CSV table of C-alpha atoms and ligand atoms in Angstrom, one decimal:
chain,number,residue,atom,x,y,z
V,4,MET,CA,-0.4,0.1,0.3
V,5,ASN,CA,1.0,2.8,-0.9
V,6,CYS,CA,1.0,5.3,1.8
V,7,ARG,CA,2.2,8.7,2.6
V,8,GLU,CA,3.3,8.6,6.3
V,9,ALA,CA,4.8,11.8,8.1
V,10,PHE,CA,5.6,12.9,11.5
V,11,TYR,CA,5.4,16.4,12.9
V,12,GLY,CA,7.6,15.8,16.3
V,13,GLY,CA,9.1,19.3,18.1
V,14,ALA,CA,7.7,22.1,20.3
V,15,ALA,CA,5.3,22.5,22.0
V,16,GLY,CA,2.9,25.6,19.9
V,17,GLY,CA,5.2,25.0,16.1
V,18,GLY,CA,1.6,24.1,14.7
V,19,LYS,CA,1.4,20.8,15.1
V,20,SER,CA,-2.1,19.6,16.5
V,21,ASP,CA,-3.0,22.6,14.4
V,22,ALA,CA,-1.0,21.1,11.2
V,23,LEU,CA,-3.0,18.2,11.6
V,24,LEU,CA,-6.2,20.0,11.4
V,25,MET,CA,-5.8,21.5,8.2
V,26,ALA,CA,-3.9,18.0,6.8
V,27,ALA,CA,-7.6,16.4,7.3
V,28,LEU,CA,-10.1,19.1,6.3
V,29,GLN,CA,-8.3,19.2,2.9
V,30,TYR,CA,-9.7,16.6,1.3
V,31,VAL,CA,-13.3,17.4,2.7
V,32,ASP,CA,-15.4,18.8,-0.8
V,33,ILE,CA,-15.0,15.5,-2.0
V,34,PRO,CA,-17.9,12.4,-1.7
V,35,GLY,CA,-16.5,9.6,0.6
V,36,TYR,CA,-13.0,11.5,2.0
V,37,ASN,CA,-13.4,9.7,6.0
V,38,ALA,CA,-10.6,11.5,8.3
V,39,ILE,CA,-10.2,10.3,11.8
V,40,LEU,CA,-7.6,12.5,14.5
V,41,ILE,CA,-7.7,10.3,17.5
V,42,ARG,CA,-5.8,11.6,20.7
V,43,ASP,CA,-4.7,9.2,23.6
V,44,SER,CA,-7.9,10.1,25.6
V,45,TYR,CA,-11.5,11.0,25.7
V,46,GLN,CA,-10.3,13.8,27.3
V,47,ASN,CA,-7.6,15.3,26.3
V,48,LEU,CA,-9.9,15.0,22.7
V,49,ASN,CA,-12.1,18.0,24.4
V,50,LYS,CA,-10.0,20.1,26.7
V,51,PRO,CA,-10.2,23.4,25.3
V,52,GLU,CA,-7.5,24.5,23.2
V,53,ALA,CA,-7.8,20.5,21.9
V,54,LEU,CA,-8.8,19.7,18.6
V,55,VAL,CA,-12.9,18.7,19.3
V,56,PRO,CA,-13.4,22.7,20.1
V,57,ARG,CA,-10.8,23.8,17.9
V,58,SER,CA,-12.3,22.0,14.8
V,59,HIS,CA,-15.5,23.8,16.2
V,60,GLU,CA,-14.1,27.0,15.9
V,61,TRP,CA,-13.1,26.7,12.5
V,62,LEU,CA,-15.9,25.2,10.9
V,63,GLN,CA,-19.0,27.1,12.7
V,64,PRO,CA,-19.2,29.3,10.5
V,65,THR,CA,-19.4,27.0,8.0
V,66,ASP,CA,-22.0,24.2,5.9
V,67,ALA,CA,-20.6,21.3,8.2
V,68,ALA,CA,-22.6,20.1,10.7
V,69,TRP,CA,-21.3,18.4,13.4
V,70,ILE,CA,-23.1,14.6,15.0
V,71,GLY,CA,-23.0,14.8,18.4
V,72,GLU,CA,-23.1,11.6,19.1
V,73,LYS,CA,-21.0,10.1,17.1
V,74,LYS,CA,-18.1,12.6,17.7
V,75,LEU,CA,-17.7,13.8,13.7
V,76,TRP,CA,-18.1,16.3,11.3
V,77,ARG,CA,-20.5,15.8,8.2
V,78,PHE,CA,-19.9,18.3,4.9
V,79,PRO,CA,-21.8,18.9,2.7
V,80,SER,CA,-20.1,16.6,0.0
V,81,GLY,CA,-20.8,14.0,2.3
V,82,ALA,CA,-17.5,13.8,3.7
V,83,THR,CA,-16.3,13.0,7.0
V,84,LEU,CA,-14.3,13.4,10.0
V,85,SER,CA,-14.0,11.9,13.0
V,86,PHE,CA,-11.8,12.9,16.2
V,87,GLY,CA,-11.4,9.3,18.8
V,88,TYR,CA,-9.4,7.9,21.2
V,89,LEU,CA,-6.9,5.3,21.8
V,90,ASP,CA,-6.4,5.6,25.3
V,91,GLY,CA,-7.9,1.7,27.3
V,92,PRO,CA,-5.1,-1.1,25.5
V,93,TYR,CA,-8.3,-2.6,23.6
V,94,ASP,CA,-9.9,1.0,22.1
V,95,HIS,CA,-8.0,0.1,18.9
V,96,PHE,CA,-10.9,-2.3,18.4
V,97,ASN,CA,-13.2,0.2,18.2
V,98,TYR,CA,-12.3,1.3,14.9
V,99,GLN,CA,-11.8,-2.4,13.5
V,100,SER,CA,-15.0,-1.5,11.0
V,101,ALA,CA,-14.1,1.6,10.2
V,102,GLU,CA,-12.5,3.5,6.9
V,103,PHE,CA,-10.6,6.2,6.1
V,104,GLN,CA,-8.2,7.7,3.6
V,105,PHE,CA,-6.6,10.5,6.6
V,106,VAL,CA,-5.1,8.7,9.7
V,107,GLY,CA,-3.5,11.8,12.1
V,108,ILE,CA,-2.6,11.2,15.8
V,109,ASP,CA,-1.7,14.3,18.4
V,110,GLU,CA,0.7,14.0,20.5
V,111,CYS,CA,1.8,9.8,20.1
V,112,VAL,CA,4.0,9.9,22.7
V,113,ALA,CA,0.8,9.3,24.6
V,114,ILE,CA,-0.3,5.6,22.7
V,115,ARG,CA,0.9,2.0,22.4
V,116,GLU,CA,3.0,1.9,19.1
V,117,HIS,CA,0.7,-1.4,18.3
V,118,GLN,CA,-2.2,1.0,18.3
V,119,ALA,CA,-1.3,3.6,16.4
V,120,LEU,CA,0.0,1.4,14.5
V,121,TYR,CA,-3.2,-0.5,14.0
V,122,MET,CA,-4.8,2.6,12.3
V,123,PHE,CA,-2.1,1.8,9.0
V,124,SER,CA,-4.9,-1.5,8.4
V,125,ARG,CA,-7.9,1.2,8.3
V,126,LEU,CA,-5.9,3.4,5.6
V,127,ARG,CA,-7.9,2.9,2.5
V,128,ARG,CA,-8.3,3.8,-0.8
V,129,VAL,CA,-11.2,5.5,-2.9
V,130,LYS,CA,-11.4,4.1,-6.2
V,131,ALA,CA,-13.1,6.1,-6.8
V,132,HIS,CA,-10.7,9.6,-6.6
V,133,LYS,CA,-7.5,9.8,-6.6
V,134,VAL,CA,-7.3,11.3,-2.6
V,135,PRO,CA,-3.9,9.8,-1.5
V,136,ILE,CA,-3.9,8.1,1.5
V,137,ARG,CA,-2.1,9.6,4.2
V,138,TYR,CA,-1.2,8.9,8.4
V,139,ARG,CA,0.2,12.0,10.0
V,140,THR,CA,1.1,11.4,13.5
V,141,ALA,CA,2.6,14.8,16.0
V,142,SER,CA,4.0,15.3,19.1
V,143,ASN,CA,6.1,16.9,21.4
V,144,PRO,CA,8.9,14.2,23.7
V,145,PRO,CA,8.0,12.5,26.0
V,146,GLN,CA,7.8,13.4,29.6
V,147,ARG,CA,9.4,11.3,31.9
V,148,LEU,CA,6.0,9.3,32.3
V,149,GLN,CA,5.6,9.0,28.6
V,150,ALA,CA,9.0,7.6,28.3
V,151,GLU,CA,8.1,5.1,27.9
V,152,ARG,CA,4.3,4.2,25.9
V,153,GLY,CA,6.3,7.1,23.6
V,154,ASP,CA,9.7,5.2,22.9
V,155,TRP,CA,8.6,3.9,20.0
V,156,VAL,CA,8.5,7.2,18.7
V,157,LYS,CA,12.2,9.1,18.7
V,158,THR,CA,12.7,5.5,17.2
V,159,ARG,CA,10.4,5.0,14.4
V,160,TYR,CA,10.0,8.6,13.6
V,161,VAL,CA,13.1,11.0,14.9
V,162,ASN,CA,16.5,8.8,15.7
V,163,PRO,CA,18.6,8.9,12.7
V,164,LYS,CA,20.5,5.6,13.2
V,165,THR,CA,16.5,3.9,13.3
V,166,ARG,CA,14.2,6.2,11.3
V,167,ARG,CA,11.9,4.6,9.2
V,168,GLN,CA,13.0,5.3,5.0
V,169,GLY,CA,10.5,7.3,3.8
V,170,ILE,CA,8.7,8.8,6.3
V,171,VAL,CA,8.7,12.5,7.0
V,172,PHE,CA,9.7,14.0,9.5
V,173,ILE,CA,8.6,18.4,9.7
V,174,SER,CA,10.5,19.6,13.3
V,175,ALA,CA,9.2,21.8,14.1
V,176,ARG,CA,9.9,24.6,16.4
V,177,ILE,CA,8.8,27.6,18.6
V,178,ASP,CA,10.3,30.2,16.3
V,179,ASP,CA,8.2,28.2,12.9
V,180,ASN,CA,5.2,30.2,14.4
V,181,PRO,CA,4.4,33.8,14.3
V,182,TYR,CA,1.2,33.6,15.4
V,183,LEU,CA,2.0,33.1,19.0
V,184,ASP,CA,3.4,35.7,21.3
V,185,LYS,CA,6.3,34.3,22.1
V,186,ASP,CA,7.2,36.5,24.4
V,187,GLU,CA,4.8,35.1,27.2
V,188,TYR,CA,5.0,31.3,26.1
V,189,VAL,CA,8.3,31.4,26.7
V,190,TYR,CA,7.7,33.5,30.2
V,191,SER,CA,5.5,30.6,31.1
V,192,LEU,CA,8.2,27.8,29.4
V,193,ASN,CA,10.7,29.4,32.1
V,194,LYS,CA,9.0,27.7,35.5
V,195,LEU,CA,9.6,24.7,33.8
V,196,ASP,CA,12.6,23.1,35.2
V,197,PRO,CA,15.1,23.0,32.3
V,198,ILE,CA,15.0,19.8,30.6
V,199,THR,CA,10.9,19.6,30.2
V,200,ARG,CA,11.3,23.3,29.4
V,201,GLN,CA,14.3,22.4,26.6
V,202,GLN,CA,12.2,19.5,25.8
V,203,LEU,CA,9.1,22.1,24.4
V,204,LEU,CA,10.6,24.6,23.4
V,205,LEU,CA,12.8,23.4,20.9
V,206,GLY,CA,11.4,19.8,20.3
V,207,ASP,CA,14.6,18.7,21.6
V,208,TRP,CA,14.2,14.6,21.2
V,209,ASP,CA,17.4,14.5,22.4
V,210,VAL,CA,17.4,16.3,25.7
V,211,ASN,CA,17.6,12.8,28.0
V,212,ILE,CA,15.0,12.5,30.9
V,213,LYS,CA,15.8,13.0,34.5
V,214,GLY,CA,16.1,10.0,36.1
V,215,ARG,CA,13.1,9.9,38.8
V,216,MET,CA,16.0,7.2,41.5
V,217,PHE,CA,19.6,8.2,39.1
V,218,ASP,CA,21.4,10.7,37.4
V,219,ARG,CA,24.1,10.0,35.1
V,220,SER,CA,26.7,12.2,36.5
V,221,TRP,CA,26.7,10.8,39.9
V,222,PHE,CA,29.0,7.3,38.7
V,223,LYS,CA,32.4,7.5,38.3
V,224,LEU,CA,34.7,7.0,36.1
V,225,ALA,CA,37.8,4.6,35.6
V,226,LYS,CA,40.0,3.1,33.8
V,227,GLU,CA,41.3,0.3,35.1
V,228,ALA,CA,40.1,-1.7,38.7
V,229,PRO,CA,41.7,-1.7,41.8
V,230,SER,CA,44.1,-4.5,42.0
V,231,VAL,CA,42.3,-5.8,45.3
V,232,PHE,CA,38.7,-6.2,46.7
V,233,THR,CA,37.0,-6.8,50.3
V,234,GLN,CA,35.0,-9.4,47.6
V,235,THR,CA,34.0,-9.3,44.4
V,236,VAL,CA,30.2,-10.3,43.9
V,237,ARG,CA,27.9,-11.3,39.5
V,238,TYR,CA,24.8,-11.0,39.9
V,239,TRP,CA,22.2,-11.9,37.6
V,240,ASP,CA,18.3,-10.7,36.3
V,241,LEU,CA,17.7,-13.5,34.0
V,242,ALA,CA,15.0,-12.5,31.2
V,243,ALA,CA,11.6,-13.7,32.2
V,244,THR,CA,10.2,-17.0,30.2
V,245,GLU,CA,7.2,-16.4,30.3
V,246,GLU,CA,6.5,-13.0,27.4
V,247,ASP,CA,4.3,-10.7,27.9
V,248,PRO,CA,3.4,-10.7,23.9
V,249,GLU,CA,2.6,-6.9,24.1
V,250,LYS,CA,6.2,-6.6,25.1
V,251,GLU,CA,9.3,-6.2,24.2
V,252,PRO,CA,10.8,-9.5,25.8
V,253,ALA,CA,13.7,-8.3,27.8
V,254,TYR,CA,17.3,-8.6,28.6
V,255,THR,CA,19.7,-11.5,30.9
V,256,ALA,CA,21.8,-9.4,32.7
V,257,GLY,CA,25.0,-10.2,35.0
V,258,CYS,CA,27.0,-7.2,36.7
V,259,ARG,CA,29.3,-7.9,38.1
V,260,MET,CA,30.9,-5.1,41.6
V,261,GLY,CA,34.0,-5.4,43.9
V,262,LYS,CA,33.9,-3.8,46.7
V,263,THR,CA,36.6,-1.7,48.1
V,264,THR,CA,38.2,-1.1,51.6
V,265,ASP,CA,37.5,2.1,51.8
V,266,GLY,CA,34.0,1.6,50.8
V,267,LEU,CA,33.8,2.4,46.9
V,268,TYR,CA,31.7,-0.3,44.7
V,269,TYR,CA,33.4,-0.9,41.0
V,270,ILE,CA,30.8,-2.3,38.3
V,271,THR,CA,33.7,-3.4,36.5
V,272,SER,CA,31.5,-5.7,34.1
V,273,MET,CA,28.0,-5.4,33.2
V,274,MET,CA,26.7,-8.3,30.7
V,275,ARG,CA,23.2,-8.0,28.5
V,276,PHE,CA,22.4,-9.9,26.2
V,277,ARG,CA,18.3,-11.8,24.2
V,278,HIS,CA,18.6,-15.6,23.5
V,279,ALA,CA,17.5,-18.7,24.1
V,280,PRO,CA,17.0,-20.5,28.0
V,281,ARG,CA,20.6,-23.1,26.3
V,282,GLN,CA,22.1,-20.0,24.9
V,283,VAL,CA,21.8,-17.5,28.1
V,284,GLU,CA,23.3,-21.1,30.6
V,285,ALA,CA,25.8,-21.1,27.9
V,286,LEU,CA,26.9,-17.2,28.4
V,287,VAL,CA,26.5,-17.1,32.3
V,288,ARG,CA,29.2,-20.3,32.8
V,289,GLN,CA,31.0,-18.6,30.4
V,290,ALA,CA,31.1,-15.9,32.3
V,291,ALA,CA,31.9,-17.7,35.2
V,292,ASP,CA,34.7,-18.6,34.1
V,293,LEU,CA,36.6,-15.9,32.8
V,294,ASP,CA,35.0,-14.2,36.2
V,295,LYS,CA,36.7,-16.7,38.1
V,296,LYS,CA,36.1,-18.5,41.2
V,297,GLY,CA,36.3,-16.2,44.0
V,298,VAL,CA,33.2,-14.2,42.7
V,299,TRP,CA,30.2,-15.5,44.3
V,300,ILE,CA,26.9,-15.8,41.5
V,301,TRP,CA,23.8,-14.4,42.3
V,302,MET,CA,21.0,-14.5,40.7
V,303,GLU,CA,17.4,-13.0,40.9
V,304,GLN,CA,14.8,-16.1,41.7
V,305,GLU,CA,11.9,-16.4,40.7
V,306,PRO,CA,8.4,-16.6,43.2
V,307,GLY,CA,7.4,-19.9,42.7
V,308,SER,CA,8.8,-23.5,42.3
V,309,SER,CA,10.2,-22.4,38.3
V,310,GLY,CA,12.6,-20.4,40.3
V,311,VAL,CA,13.4,-23.1,42.8
V,312,ASN,CA,13.7,-25.6,40.2
V,313,THR,CA,16.0,-22.5,37.8
V,314,ILE,CA,18.4,-21.9,40.5
V,315,ASP,CA,18.4,-25.9,41.6
V,316,HIS,CA,19.1,-26.2,38.0
V,317,TYR,CA,22.0,-23.6,37.3
V,318,ARG,CA,23.3,-25.4,40.8
V,319,ARG,CA,23.9,-28.9,39.8
V,320,ASN,CA,24.6,-28.3,36.0
V,321,VAL,CA,25.5,-25.1,35.3
V,322,LEU,CA,27.5,-23.9,37.8
V,323,PRO,CA,28.4,-27.1,39.9
V,324,GLU,CA,31.9,-26.2,40.6
V,325,PHE,CA,30.9,-21.7,41.7
V,326,VAL,CA,29.8,-20.8,45.1
V,327,PHE,CA,26.4,-20.2,44.0
V,328,LYS,CA,23.1,-19.0,44.9
V,329,GLY,CA,19.1,-17.8,44.2
V,330,ASP,CA,18.0,-14.6,45.3
V,331,LYS,CA,14.1,-14.8,46.6
V,332,VAL,CA,14.4,-11.2,46.2
V,333,THR,CA,11.4,-9.3,48.3
V,334,GLY,CA,10.5,-5.1,47.2
V,335,ASN,CA,9.3,-4.0,44.7
V,336,LYS,CA,12.5,-2.9,41.9
V,337,ILE,CA,11.6,-0.2,43.8
V,338,GLU,CA,12.9,-0.3,47.0
V,339,ARG,CA,15.4,-2.9,45.6
V,340,ALA,CA,17.1,-0.1,43.8
V,341,SER,CA,16.8,3.0,46.4
V,342,PRO,CA,20.1,1.6,48.8
V,343,PHE,CA,21.8,1.0,45.8
V,344,ALA,CA,20.7,4.8,44.9
V,345,SER,CA,21.9,6.8,48.3
V,346,GLN,CA,25.6,5.4,47.7
V,347,ALA,CA,25.7,6.2,43.6
V,348,GLU,CA,24.4,10.1,45.1
V,349,ALA,CA,27.1,9.8,47.8
V,350,GLY,CA,29.2,9.1,45.1
V,351,ASN,CA,30.4,5.6,45.9
V,352,VAL,CA,30.0,4.1,42.7
V,353,VAL,CA,32.3,3.9,40.3
V,354,LEU,CA,32.4,2.5,36.1
V,355,VAL,CA,34.8,0.5,35.1
V,356,GLU,CA,35.4,2.0,31.0
V,357,GLY,CA,33.1,-0.4,28.2
V,358,HIS,CA,31.5,-0.4,26.0
V,359,TRP,CA,28.1,-1.1,28.3
V,360,ASN,CA,28.9,2.3,30.7
V,361,GLU,CA,26.4,3.5,28.0
V,362,GLN,CA,23.3,1.6,27.5
V,363,PHE,CA,23.8,1.4,31.6
V,364,LEU,CA,23.8,5.5,32.3
V,365,GLU,CA,20.8,5.5,29.7
V,366,GLU,CA,18.5,2.6,31.3
V,367,ILE,CA,19.8,3.6,35.1
V,368,GLU,CA,18.2,7.6,33.5
V,369,LEU,CA,15.4,6.6,33.1
V,370,PHE,CA,14.7,4.2,35.6
V,371,PRO,CA,11.9,3.1,37.1
V,372,ASP,CA,9.6,4.6,33.5
V,373,GLY,CA,12.5,3.4,31.5
V,374,LYS,CA,11.2,-0.2,29.0
V,375,PHE,CA,14.0,-1.9,30.6
V,376,LYS,CA,14.7,-2.2,34.3
V,377,ASP,CA,17.9,-5.6,33.9
V,378,GLN,CA,20.9,-3.6,34.1
V,379,THR,CA,19.6,-1.7,37.3
V,380,ASP,CA,18.1,-4.8,38.7
V,381,ALA,CA,21.0,-6.8,38.2
V,382,ALA,CA,23.0,-4.0,39.6
V,383,SER,CA,21.6,-3.5,42.5
V,384,GLY,CA,21.5,-7.0,43.8
V,385,ALA,CA,25.3,-7.3,43.1
V,386,PHE,CA,25.2,-4.2,45.1
V,387,GLU,CA,22.4,-5.1,48.5
V,388,LYS,CA,24.6,-8.4,48.1
V,389,LEU,CA,28.8,-6.7,48.5
V,390,ALA,CA,27.0,-4.0,50.9
V,391,ASN,CA,25.4,-6.9,53.7
V,392,VAL,CA,29.2,-8.0,53.4
V,393,GLY,CA,32.2,-6.8,55.9
V,394,VAL,CA,35.7,-6.2,55.7
V,395,ILE,CA,37.2,-9.9,56.0
V,396,GLY,CA,34.7,-10.6,53.2
V,397,ILE,CA,32.5,-12.8,55.3
V,398,ARG,CA,28.0,-11.9,54.9
V,399,ILE,CA,27.2,-10.4,58.1
V,400,VAL,CA,23.3,-12.6,58.9
Y,509,ADP,N1,-0.8,28.9,10.6
Y,509,ADP,C1,-0.8,28.5,12.1
Y,509,ADP,N2,-1.7,30.1,12.0
Y,509,ADP,C2,-2.3,30.4,12.2
Y,509,ADP,N3,-2.1,30.7,13.9
Y,509,ADP,C3,-1.3,28.9,14.1
Y,509,ADP,C4,-1.1,28.4,13.0
Y,509,ADP,N4,-0.3,27.1,13.2
Y,509,ADP,C5,-1.0,27.7,14.4
Y,509,ADP,N5,-1.5,28.9,14.9
Y,509,ADP,C6,-1.4,28.8,16.7
Y,509,ADP,O1,-1.6,28.8,17.1
Y,509,ADP,C7,-0.7,27.9,18.7
Y,509,ADP,C8,-0.5,26.9,18.9
Y,509,ADP,O2,-0.3,25.8,17.7
Y,509,ADP,P1,-0.7,24.5,18.2
Y,509,ADP,O3,-1.4,23.4,17.0
Y,509,ADP,O4,-1.6,24.2,19.1
Y,509,ADP,O5,1.0,23.7,18.5
Y,509,ADP,P2,1.2,23.0,18.8
Y,509,ADP,O6,0.7,21.5,18.3
Y,509,ADP,O7,2.7,22.1,17.7
Y,509,ADP,O8,1.8,22.6,20.4
Y,509,ADP,C9,-3.1,27.5,18.4
Y,509,ADP,O9,-3.1,28.7,19.4
Y,509,ADP,C10,-2.6,27.7,17.7
Y,509,ADP,O10,-4.4,28.0,16.4
Y,510,MG,MG1,-1.3,20.5,19.9
């Protein structure tokens, strides 16, 4: 299907929502044309200044008729403009039997990827006329709580390394909209924190969303690890075996951490991969061989009998020659990460330079809002094991 896909990404006030509304209205003089504009919730369609009130402002003086119970405009040609939302996980099925020549999704970082992309299946060319089928999305960069759901937007439209070929990305900036009272707008944005301000003012997709728990500047970097640690552990967080089909598969992560006599914690290695269980076992074993026997190995134990079985299997069949223990964790991931975050904030956590540093820092800065938590879990687990170890390497119970 030859569909024209475009994305307006950028500053708030750049004119993205107006541009979507204009695009939707482009062919309403043609019989059989149907357009839809979508947001993340019914409320967000109807707020003052939002798409529905804006459409009323524009169309009230025209011959178009508002059909309230269907939330659509009908034009004298018979063409329609509808409004919809993708809020709950099944809301896309509301459009199962609908057909459109234009789909516009505003603030798409608030919408799940698979639901947004489902709307492609609702696009149909009409034989009788030459109206192009168009799919347009628009968004400001995601705010902290949208980071997980909205990650796909950056991947699909913005990041030059991952962007889809042939899609138009129009970056809106505040200066692009001469109709806005810029001084007043900038003044109102100045009340926001610097990150949100930069996102909204410049439409900056690269600025890192400030971590709720970790700040990357807390972590010191070292070229090499010190030669002596009081104790070193490798802590594994295995990817869950039960996958949620709506989510990307999880990673297995293994963090090796050493504690010095003066109470510093060095992360000397972070392994991370996505493989079938057999291969995971082989890699865990290989890491143990390379780490040598003095490194105690811990593995997060999932609840229930399957967790017991996995640990037992690793002890008997994968790591029989090593000090290996399952860790039955309690509390949620945030509680478990807190002691590690405090040490990091105090400047006591050092990363030994390695290719893994950047992806670790990216994940930990998003934690706990990001899509993946495996490296943070593994590091928090390793830290917990070391923090409870006395100077002579005996575990204090
Ligand atoms: N081409 C335009 N002509 C006149 N006013 C515009 C135009 N584009 C946007 N505006 C106005 O500027 C303001 C911000 O535009 P909006 O579409 O809400 O921006 P965004 O969705 O990017 O935050 C709105 O009041 C809008 O009506
Ligand atoms: Mg808008």
